Coordinates of C-alpha atoms in Angstrom, one line a residue:
Q1194 CA 18.2 -13.1 -30.4
T1195 CA 15.9 -12.5 -33.3
D1196 CA 16.4 -15.8 -35.0
T1197 CA 14.3 -18.6 -33.6
G1198 CA 15.4 -21.2 -36.2
S1199 CA 13.5 -22.5 -39.1
T1200 CA 9.9 -23.7 -38.6
S1201 CA 8.6 -26.6 -40.5
M1202 CA 5.2 -25.4 -41.7
S1203 CA 2.4 -27.4 -43.2
A1204 CA 1.1 -24.1 -44.7
D1205 CA 2.8 -20.9 -45.8
P1206 CA 0.3 -18.3 -44.7
Q1207 CA -0.1 -14.8 -46.0
I1208 CA 0.7 -12.4 -43.2
V1209 CA 0.2 -8.6 -43.4
V1210 CA 1.7 -6.3 -40.9
I1211 CA 0.1 -2.8 -40.6
G1212 CA 2.7 -0.2 -39.7
C1213 CA 6.4 -0.1 -40.2
G1214 CA 7.4 1.2 -36.7
I1215 CA 9.7 -0.8 -34.5
S1216 CA 7.0 -3.4 -33.5
G1217 CA 6.0 -4.0 -37.1
V1218 CA 9.6 -4.3 -38.3
A1219 CA 10.4 -6.6 -35.3
A1220 CA 7.4 -8.9 -36.1
A1221 CA 8.3 -9.1 -39.8
H1222 CA 12.0 -9.7 -39.1
R1223 CA 11.2 -12.6 -36.7
L1224 CA 8.7 -14.2 -39.1
V1225 CA 11.0 -14.0 -42.1
K1226 CA 13.9 -15.4 -40.1
S1227 CA 11.6 -18.3 -39.1
G1228 CA 10.9 -19.3 -42.6
F1229 CA 7.7 -17.5 -43.5
H1230 CA 7.8 -16.4 -47.1
H1231 CA 4.6 -14.4 -47.5
V1232 CA 5.1 -11.5 -45.1
R1233 CA 4.3 -8.0 -46.1
I1234 CA 4.3 -4.6 -44.3
V1235 CA 1.9 -1.9 -45.4
E1236 CA 2.9 1.6 -44.1
A1237 CA 0.8 4.8 -44.3
T1238 CA 3.8 7.1 -44.6
A1239 CA 6.8 7.4 -46.9
R1240 CA 9.3 6.1 -44.2
S1241 CA 10.1 3.3 -41.8
G1242 CA 10.5 3.8 -38.0
G1243 CA 7.2 5.2 -36.9
R1244 CA 7.8 7.1 -33.6
I1245 CA 11.6 6.5 -34.1
K1246 CA 12.6 9.5 -36.2
T1247 CA 16.0 11.1 -36.3
G1248 CA 16.3 14.7 -37.5
R1249 CA 19.1 17.3 -37.7
L1250 CA 19.6 20.7 -36.3
G1251 CA 22.6 22.1 -38.1
N1252 CA 25.3 19.5 -37.6
N1253 CA 23.6 17.9 -34.7
I1254 CA 21.6 14.8 -34.4
A1255 CA 18.2 15.6 -33.0
E1256 CA 15.8 12.8 -32.1
I1257 CA 12.3 13.9 -33.1
G1258 CA 10.8 10.7 -31.7
A1259 CA 12.3 8.2 -29.2
S1260 CA 15.5 9.5 -27.5
Y1261 CA 16.6 7.0 -25.0
I1262 CA 17.2 3.3 -24.3
H1263 CA 15.6 3.1 -20.9
G1264 CA 17.5 0.8 -18.7
P1265 CA 20.4 -0.3 -21.0
S1266 CA 21.3 -3.6 -19.4
E1267 CA 21.4 -7.3 -20.4
E1268 CA 17.7 -7.8 -19.7
N1269 CA 16.7 -5.0 -22.2
P1270 CA 16.4 -6.6 -25.7
L1271 CA 16.7 -3.2 -27.3
F1272 CA 20.1 -2.6 -25.6
C1273 CA 21.3 -6.0 -26.7
L1274 CA 20.2 -5.4 -30.3
A1275 CA 21.8 -2.0 -30.4
R1276 CA 25.0 -3.4 -28.9
D1277 CA 25.2 -6.2 -31.4
Y1278 CA 24.7 -3.8 -34.3
G1279 CA 27.6 -1.7 -32.9
L1280 CA 25.4 1.4 -32.4
L1281 CA 26.3 2.4 -28.9
D1282 CA 28.9 4.6 -27.2
P1283 CA 31.6 2.5 -25.3
K1284 CA 30.5 4.2 -22.1
A1285 CA 27.0 2.8 -22.4
L1286 CA 28.5 -0.7 -22.6
T1287 CA 30.4 -0.5 -19.3
A1288 CA 29.3 -2.8 -16.5
E1289 CA 29.1 0.2 -14.2
N1290 CA 26.6 1.9 -16.5
Q1291 CA 24.5 -1.2 -16.8
A1292 CA 24.4 -1.7 -13.1
M1293 CA 23.2 1.9 -12.4
D1294 CA 19.9 2.0 -10.6
I1295 CA 17.2 4.3 -12.0
D1296 CA 17.2 6.2 -8.7
E1297 CA 20.8 7.2 -9.4
R1298 CA 19.9 8.9 -12.6
L1299 CA 20.6 12.4 -11.2
P1300 CA 24.2 12.0 -10.2
W1301 CA 25.0 15.6 -11.4
V1302 CA 22.4 17.3 -9.2
P1303 CA 23.9 18.7 -6.0
N1304 CA 22.2 17.9 -2.7
C1305 CA 18.7 19.3 -3.1
P1306 CA 16.0 18.5 -0.6
A1307 CA 13.2 19.0 -3.0
L1308 CA 14.6 16.5 -5.5
E1309 CA 15.4 14.0 -2.7
M1310 CA 11.8 14.3 -1.5
F1311 CA 10.3 14.0 -4.9
N1312 CA 12.3 10.8 -5.7
E1313 CA 11.3 9.4 -2.4
L1314 CA 7.6 10.1 -3.1
L1315 CA 7.9 8.4 -6.5
N1316 CA 9.5 5.4 -4.8
D1317 CA 6.7 5.4 -2.2
T1318 CA 4.1 4.9 -5.0
S1319 CA 5.2 1.2 -5.2
Q1320 CA 3.3 0.5 -2.0
F1321 CA 0.1 0.6 -4.0
K1322 CA 1.2 -2.1 -6.4
N1323 CA -1.7 -4.6 -7.0
Q1324 CA -4.0 -2.9 -4.5
E1325 CA -7.7 -2.8 -5.1
E1326 CA -8.2 0.7 -3.7
T1327 CA -6.0 3.6 -2.6
P1328 CA -6.8 6.7 -0.5
W1329 CA -5.6 9.0 -3.3
A1330 CA -7.4 9.6 -6.7
S1331 CA -4.2 9.7 -8.7
V1332 CA -0.4 9.9 -8.7
G1333 CA -0.6 13.7 -8.8
H1334 CA -3.0 13.8 -5.8
F1335 CA -0.7 11.5 -3.8
I1336 CA 2.5 13.4 -4.5
R1337 CA 0.9 16.8 -3.8
S1338 CA -0.8 15.8 -0.5
E1339 CA 2.3 14.0 0.8
A1340 CA 4.7 16.7 -0.4
R1341 CA 2.8 19.4 1.6
Q1342 CA 2.7 17.2 4.7
R1343 CA 6.3 16.1 4.6
A1344 CA 7.5 19.7 3.8
A1345 CA 5.7 21.0 6.9
E1346 CA 7.4 18.3 9.0
R1347 CA 10.9 18.3 7.5
W1348 CA 11.4 21.9 6.6
K1349 CA 9.8 23.5 9.7
D1350 CA 13.1 25.1 10.6
K1351 CA 13.4 26.8 7.3
D1352 CA 11.8 30.3 6.7
K1353 CA 8.5 30.5 4.9
S1354 CA 9.8 31.7 1.5
T1355 CA 12.4 28.9 1.4
R1356 CA 9.7 26.3 2.1
K1357 CA 7.6 27.8 -0.6
L1358 CA 10.5 27.7 -3.1
L1359 CA 11.2 24.0 -2.3
L1360 CA 7.6 23.2 -3.0
C1361 CA 7.9 25.1 -6.3
A1362 CA 10.9 22.8 -7.1
V1363 CA 8.6 19.8 -6.4
S1364 CA 6.2 21.4 -8.9
A1365 CA 8.9 21.5 -11.6
K1366 CA 9.6 17.8 -10.9
L1367 CA 5.9 17.0 -11.3
K1368 CA 5.9 18.7 -14.7
E1369 CA 9.0 16.7 -15.7
E1370 CA 7.2 13.5 -14.6
C1371 CA 4.3 14.4 -16.9
C1372 CA 6.8 14.2 -19.8
A1373 CA 7.8 10.6 -18.7
S1374 CA 4.1 9.6 -18.9
A1375 CA 3.1 11.8 -21.8
A1376 CA 0.3 13.1 -19.6
H1377 CA -1.2 16.6 -19.3
S1378 CA -1.2 16.3 -15.5
M1379 CA -0.1 13.6 -13.0
D1380 CA -3.8 13.9 -11.8
E1381 CA -4.6 11.8 -14.9
I1382 CA -2.4 8.9 -13.9
D1383 CA -3.8 5.9 -12.0
L1384 CA -1.8 5.2 -8.8
V1385 CA -2.1 1.4 -9.0
G1386 CA -1.7 1.6 -12.8
F1387 CA 1.5 3.6 -12.3
C1388 CA 3.0 0.7 -10.4
M1389 CA 2.5 -1.7 -13.4
Y1390 CA 5.5 -0.1 -15.2
K1391 CA 8.7 -2.0 -14.7
G1392 CA 12.0 -0.1 -14.7
L1393 CA 15.2 -1.8 -15.8
S1394 CA 18.7 -1.2 -14.4
G1395 CA 21.2 0.9 -16.4
L1396 CA 21.6 4.7 -16.9
D1397 CA 19.5 5.8 -19.9
C1398 CA 21.6 6.2 -23.0
T1399 CA 21.2 7.5 -26.5
F1400 CA 22.3 6.4 -30.0
P1401 CA 25.4 8.6 -30.9
C1402 CA 24.5 8.4 -34.7
G1403 CA 20.7 8.5 -34.2
F1404 CA 18.0 6.0 -33.2
E1405 CA 17.0 5.4 -36.9
G1406 CA 20.3 3.4 -37.3
L1407 CA 18.5 0.6 -35.4
I1408 CA 15.6 0.6 -37.9
K1409 CA 18.1 0.7 -40.9
N1410 CA 20.0 -2.3 -39.5
L1411 CA 16.8 -4.4 -39.1
M1412 CA 15.4 -3.4 -42.5
S1413 CA 18.7 -4.3 -44.2
E1414 CA 18.1 -7.9 -43.2
L1415 CA 14.6 -8.0 -44.8
P1416 CA 13.7 -8.5 -48.5
A1417 CA 13.9 -5.1 -50.2
D1418 CA 10.3 -5.3 -51.5
L1419 CA 8.7 -6.3 -48.2
V1420 CA 7.3 -2.9 -47.3
T1421 CA 4.8 -0.9 -49.3
Y1422 CA 5.0 2.8 -48.4
N1423 CA 2.4 5.5 -48.7
R1424 CA -0.3 2.9 -48.4
P1425 CA -2.7 3.8 -45.5
V1426 CA -5.1 1.0 -44.5
S1427 CA -8.8 2.1 -44.4
C1428 CA -10.4 -1.1 -43.0
V1429 CA -9.5 -4.6 -41.8
H1430 CA -12.4 -7.0 -42.7
W1431 CA -12.1 -10.0 -40.4
N1432 CA -14.3 -13.0 -39.6
N1433 CA -15.3 -13.4 -43.2
T1434 CA -16.2 -16.8 -44.4
K1435 CA -15.6 -17.2 -48.1
N1436 CA -15.7 -20.7 -49.7
G1437 CA -15.6 -22.1 -46.2
V1438 CA -12.2 -20.4 -45.5
N1439 CA -11.8 -17.5 -43.2
T1440 CA -9.8 -14.8 -44.9
V1441 CA -8.9 -11.4 -43.6
I1442 CA -9.1 -8.6 -46.2
V1443 CA -6.9 -5.5 -45.7
E1444 CA -8.5 -2.7 -47.6
C1445 CA -6.2 0.2 -48.4
D1446 CA -6.9 3.8 -49.4
G1447 CA -7.2 3.8 -53.1
G1448 CA -9.1 0.5 -53.2
E1449 CA -6.4 -2.2 -53.1
R1450 CA -7.6 -5.2 -51.2
I1451 CA -5.0 -7.6 -49.7
A1452 CA -6.2 -11.1 -48.7
A1453 CA -4.4 -12.4 -45.7
D1454 CA -4.5 -15.3 -43.2
H1455 CA -3.2 -13.1 -40.4
V1456 CA -2.9 -9.4 -39.9
I1457 CA -0.7 -7.9 -37.2
V1458 CA -1.9 -4.4 -36.3
T1459 CA 0.8 -2.1 -34.9
V1460 CA -0.8 1.3 -35.2
P1461 CA -0.3 3.7 -32.2
L1462 CA -3.0 3.8 -29.5
G1463 CA -3.7 7.4 -30.4
Y1464 CA -4.6 6.4 -33.9
L1465 CA -6.7 3.5 -32.7
K1466 CA -8.6 5.7 -30.3
K1467 CA -9.6 8.0 -33.1
H1468 CA -10.2 5.5 -36.0
H1469 CA -11.2 2.1 -34.5
S1470 CA -14.8 2.5 -35.6
T1471 CA -13.9 2.6 -39.3
L1472 CA -10.7 0.5 -39.1
F1473 CA -12.3 -2.8 -38.2
C1474 CA -15.3 -4.6 -39.7
P1475 CA -17.0 -6.1 -37.8
P1476 CA -16.2 -3.7 -34.9
L1477 CA -13.8 -4.7 -32.1
P1478 CA -15.4 -6.6 -29.2
T1479 CA -16.7 -4.4 -26.4
H1480 CA -14.1 -5.3 -23.8
K1481 CA -11.3 -4.4 -26.2
L1482 CA -13.0 -1.1 -27.1
Q1483 CA -13.4 -0.2 -23.4
S1484 CA -9.7 -0.9 -22.8
I1485 CA -8.7 1.3 -25.8
H1486 CA -10.7 4.1 -24.2
K1487 CA -9.4 3.5 -20.6
L1488 CA -5.8 3.5 -21.5
G1489 CA -4.3 7.0 -21.8
F1490 CA -2.4 8.4 -24.7
G1491 CA -0.8 11.8 -24.5
T1492 CA 1.6 14.2 -26.1
C1493 CA 5.2 14.9 -25.1
N1494 CA 7.1 17.2 -27.5
K1495 CA 10.7 18.3 -27.7
I1496 CA 12.0 21.7 -28.8
Y1497 CA 15.7 21.7 -29.7
V1498 CA 17.3 25.1 -29.3
E1499 CA 20.8 25.9 -30.8
F1500 CA 23.0 28.8 -29.5
D1501 CA 26.2 30.4 -30.8
S1502 CA 27.8 29.7 -27.4
P1503 CA 26.7 28.0 -24.2
W1504 CA 25.3 30.1 -21.3
W1505 CA 25.3 27.0 -19.0
D1506 CA 28.2 25.4 -17.2
A1507 CA 30.4 22.9 -19.0
D1508 CA 29.5 20.0 -16.7
C1509 CA 25.7 20.8 -16.8
D1510 CA 23.4 18.0 -18.0
V1511 CA 20.0 19.2 -17.1
I1512 CA 18.4 22.6 -16.3
Y1513 CA 15.2 22.7 -14.2
L1514 CA 12.9 25.6 -14.6
V1515 CA 11.4 26.6 -11.2
W1516 CA 8.8 29.3 -11.0
R1517 CA 8.5 31.2 -7.6
D1518 CA 4.7 31.4 -7.9
E1519 CA 4.0 27.7 -8.7
D1520 CA 4.0 25.7 -5.5
I1521 CA 2.7 22.1 -6.1
L1522 CA 1.0 22.1 -9.4
D1523 CA 1.8 20.5 -12.7
H1524 CA -0.4 22.3 -15.1
V1525 CA -0.8 25.8 -16.3
S1526 CA -4.0 27.9 -16.3
D1527 CA -4.3 30.0 -19.4
I1528 CA -2.7 28.0 -22.2
S1529 CA -2.5 30.6 -24.9
K1530 CA -0.8 33.2 -22.6
S1531 CA 1.5 30.9 -20.6
W1532 CA 2.0 27.6 -22.4
I1533 CA 5.7 28.1 -22.2
R1534 CA 5.5 27.6 -18.4
K1535 CA 4.7 24.0 -18.9
M1536 CA 8.3 23.4 -20.2
S1537 CA 9.8 21.6 -17.3
T1538 CA 13.5 21.1 -18.2
F1539 CA 16.2 21.5 -20.8
T1540 CA 18.6 18.6 -21.3
V1541 CA 22.0 19.4 -22.6
L1542 CA 22.9 17.6 -25.9
K1543 CA 26.2 15.9 -26.0
P1544 CA 28.8 16.4 -27.5
S1545 CA 29.0 19.7 -25.6
E1546 CA 30.6 21.6 -28.5
S1547 CA 27.2 21.5 -30.2
H1548 CA 25.6 24.2 -27.9
V1549 CA 22.1 22.6 -28.2
L1550 CA 19.5 22.3 -25.5
C1551 CA 16.4 20.1 -25.7
G1552 CA 13.3 21.5 -24.0
W1553 CA 10.6 19.1 -22.9
I1554 CA 6.9 20.0 -22.9
T1555 CA 3.8 17.9 -22.4
G1556 CA 0.0 18.0 -22.3
H1557 CA -2.4 20.5 -23.8
E1558 CA 0.3 23.2 -23.7
S1559 CA 2.4 21.0 -25.9
E1560 CA -0.5 20.4 -28.3
Y1561 CA -1.1 24.2 -28.4
M1562 CA 2.6 24.8 -29.1
E1563 CA 2.4 22.7 -32.2
T1564 CA -0.1 25.1 -33.8
L1565 CA 2.0 28.2 -33.4
P1566 CA 4.3 29.6 -36.1
E1567 CA 7.9 28.5 -35.5
Q1568 CA 9.0 32.1 -35.0
E1569 CA 6.5 32.5 -32.2
V1570 CA 7.8 29.4 -30.5
R1571 CA 11.4 30.7 -30.9
D1572 CA 10.4 34.1 -29.4
S1573 CA 8.7 32.5 -26.4
I1574 CA 11.8 30.3 -25.7
T1575 CA 14.1 33.4 -26.0
E1576 CA 12.0 35.3 -23.5
L1577 CA 11.9 32.3 -21.2
I1578 CA 15.7 31.9 -21.2
R1579 CA 16.2 35.7 -20.7
T1580 CA 13.8 35.7 -17.8
F1581 CA 15.6 32.8 -16.0
T1582 CA 19.2 34.0 -16.8
G1583 CA 18.7 37.8 -16.5
N1584 CA 20.7 38.0 -19.7
A1585 CA 18.9 40.0 -22.4
T1586 CA 21.5 39.2 -25.1
I1587 CA 20.9 35.4 -25.3
T1588 CA 19.4 34.7 -28.7
P1589 CA 18.8 31.2 -30.1
R1590 CA 20.4 30.6 -33.5
R1591 CA 17.6 28.2 -34.6
I1592 CA 15.0 25.7 -33.2
L1593 CA 13.5 22.4 -34.2
R1594 CA 10.4 21.0 -32.7
S1595 CA 8.4 17.8 -32.8
Q1596 CA 4.6 17.9 -33.5
W1597 CA 3.3 14.5 -32.6
F1598 CA -0.2 15.4 -31.7
H1599 CA -0.9 16.8 -35.2
D1600 CA 0.8 13.8 -36.9
P1601 CA -2.3 12.1 -38.4
W1602 CA -0.8 8.6 -38.0
T1603 CA 0.1 8.9 -34.3
C1604 CA -2.2 11.5 -32.8
G1605 CA 0.1 11.9 -29.8
S1606 CA 3.3 10.4 -28.3
Y1607 CA 2.9 7.3 -26.1
S1608 CA 0.6 5.6 -23.7
H1609 CA 0.1 5.8 -19.9
P1610 CA -2.2 4.1 -17.3
A1611 CA -5.0 6.7 -17.0
I1612 CA -7.4 6.7 -14.0
G1613 CA -9.3 3.4 -13.8
C1614 CA -6.9 1.6 -16.1
S1615 CA -5.8 -1.9 -14.9
A1616 CA -3.5 -4.8 -15.9
Q1617 CA -6.6 -6.4 -17.4
D1618 CA -6.9 -3.5 -19.9
L1619 CA -3.3 -4.2 -21.2
E1620 CA -4.2 -7.9 -21.4
N1621 CA -7.3 -6.9 -23.5
M1622 CA -5.1 -4.7 -25.7
M1623 CA -2.9 -7.6 -26.8
E1624 CA -5.6 -10.3 -27.1
P1625 CA -5.9 -11.6 -30.7
L1626 CA -9.2 -11.8 -32.6
P1627 CA -11.4 -13.7 -32.8
T1628 CA -11.4 -14.2 -29.0
K1629 CA -11.0 -17.5 -27.3
G1630 CA -13.9 -19.9 -27.7
S1631 CA -14.8 -18.8 -31.2
H1632 CA -15.1 -21.5 -33.9
S1633 CA -13.6 -19.2 -36.6
Q1634 CA -10.1 -19.4 -37.9
P1635 CA -7.8 -18.4 -35.0
L1636 CA -5.3 -15.5 -34.9
Q1637 CA -6.9 -13.5 -37.7
V1638 CA -6.0 -10.1 -36.2
L1639 CA -3.1 -9.7 -33.8
F1640 CA -2.1 -6.6 -31.9
A1641 CA 1.4 -5.2 -31.2
G1642 CA 2.9 -1.8 -30.2
E1643 CA 4.1 -0.2 -27.0
A1644 CA 0.5 0.2 -25.7
T1645 CA 0.1 -3.6 -25.7
H1646 CA 3.0 -4.4 -23.3
P1647 CA 1.9 -5.1 -19.7
C1648 CA 4.9 -3.5 -18.0
F1649 CA 7.1 -1.8 -20.6
Y1650 CA 4.3 0.3 -22.2
S1651 CA 5.6 3.7 -23.5
T1652 CA 9.0 2.4 -24.4
V1653 CA 10.8 1.2 -27.5
H1654 CA 11.9 -2.0 -25.9
G1655 CA 8.2 -2.6 -25.0
A1656 CA 7.2 -2.1 -28.6
L1657 CA 10.1 -4.4 -29.8
L1658 CA 9.0 -7.2 -27.5
T1659 CA 5.4 -7.0 -28.6
G1660 CA 6.4 -7.4 -32.3
W1661 CA 8.4 -10.5 -31.3
R1662 CA 5.5 -11.7 -29.1
E1663 CA 3.0 -11.6 -32.0
A1664 CA 5.4 -13.2 -34.4
D1665 CA 6.1 -16.0 -31.9
R1666 CA 2.4 -16.5 -31.5
L1667 CA 2.1 -17.3 -35.2
I1668 CA 5.3 -19.3 -35.2
S1669 CA 4.2 -21.6 -32.4
H1670 CA 0.7 -21.8 -34.0
Y1671 CA 2.2 -23.3 -37.2
S1672 CA 4.7 -25.4 -35.3
C1673 CA 1.8 -27.1 -33.5
I1674 CA -0.1 -27.7 -36.7
S1675 CA 2.9 -29.3 -38.4
Q1676 CA 3.8 -31.7 -35.6

């Protein structure tokens, strides 16, 4: 799947990949397997994997970054790769698991009208696919307006307090949906843009021994000296004409200058938003800059909490936190006082003997949480759980949290279609430089990463495919030249 056969090349170009996350590794892997000899990755940090990062909490695997294979089925290249490397649980490989539809992802939840209605509303967003205009400003606006209306019709026989409680459960689901989009609020998500995302069949699964195993396997098939670590890039100088040859110069912190024929940029969109003005010389074309600004990039963090013994049922998979005074909203007012209320769910880590929950939190509250001392976060979680259970003796043994917003090389978690963002913006994101019609050497700067995939943005399989896509762009370019 990653080997496209050897390419007969009239030239053996110098190719530099910026970033050693999954898209950078995938691009380098594909190029090396296709016979390119001068491929090099420069990585700002001391490790490979980027937003794939596996940690430990006691004896338990804890994914600091990517957690799931979304839609583990034959059409998901990440699933196929993980299966071929022998990294998955036998259950994830069953035909039944691969055939599961995404709408069946809550088989453990008893018949709950609020959940049913929320999933129905999410499905109803598909009617806006490819539409020019919609009556609603955002996904959040649509869900809230429709939920109130449908609640009034369907639950008219229920008493007022029950109706209110059901709407509070819809609120909890809205917060959970914010985590899926790494958005502060679903009011930030474009309704038409939301429909660009393509779900794959299969019940989301994890890597029993950690997501980083995938990176290790891919890296083991690359030359040992291919990656230079702790080497941040300060500027990509492109469109230079020296001695009649266009050469891209990758300037690193510390002054090293690497001459290349092609550079594949795989930095996260959050980093690009913050540093594009210094990262490229000359600056990026206007339409590309506009798309970088229009695409959203937010923060979703996890807080792992370990207990001496479980206070939840043995067959429990997910715990929803529903507040009685929050009907139909997905954000919290005073962040410093009530940031913990933005935590939407706890998922139960398997195997069950580990007694670990993973709490999910997104948006400005999530970014604020990163700044607090660990003990304060632990105290807030303890208070939260005691409030919901009524048990004042529950005390977490320890916690482990992610802090993606303050990670200087990512500046957040993953991308989403913000208001006003369209398919054209994702096209612009992946367009190589110089743009078509230029007389300069083609394909000087190429772009990969999850935020450059037209329908799998925000996912690891999207990032993987974009790395292969840009490698294939160069492979076919040299195949054409040599024919």
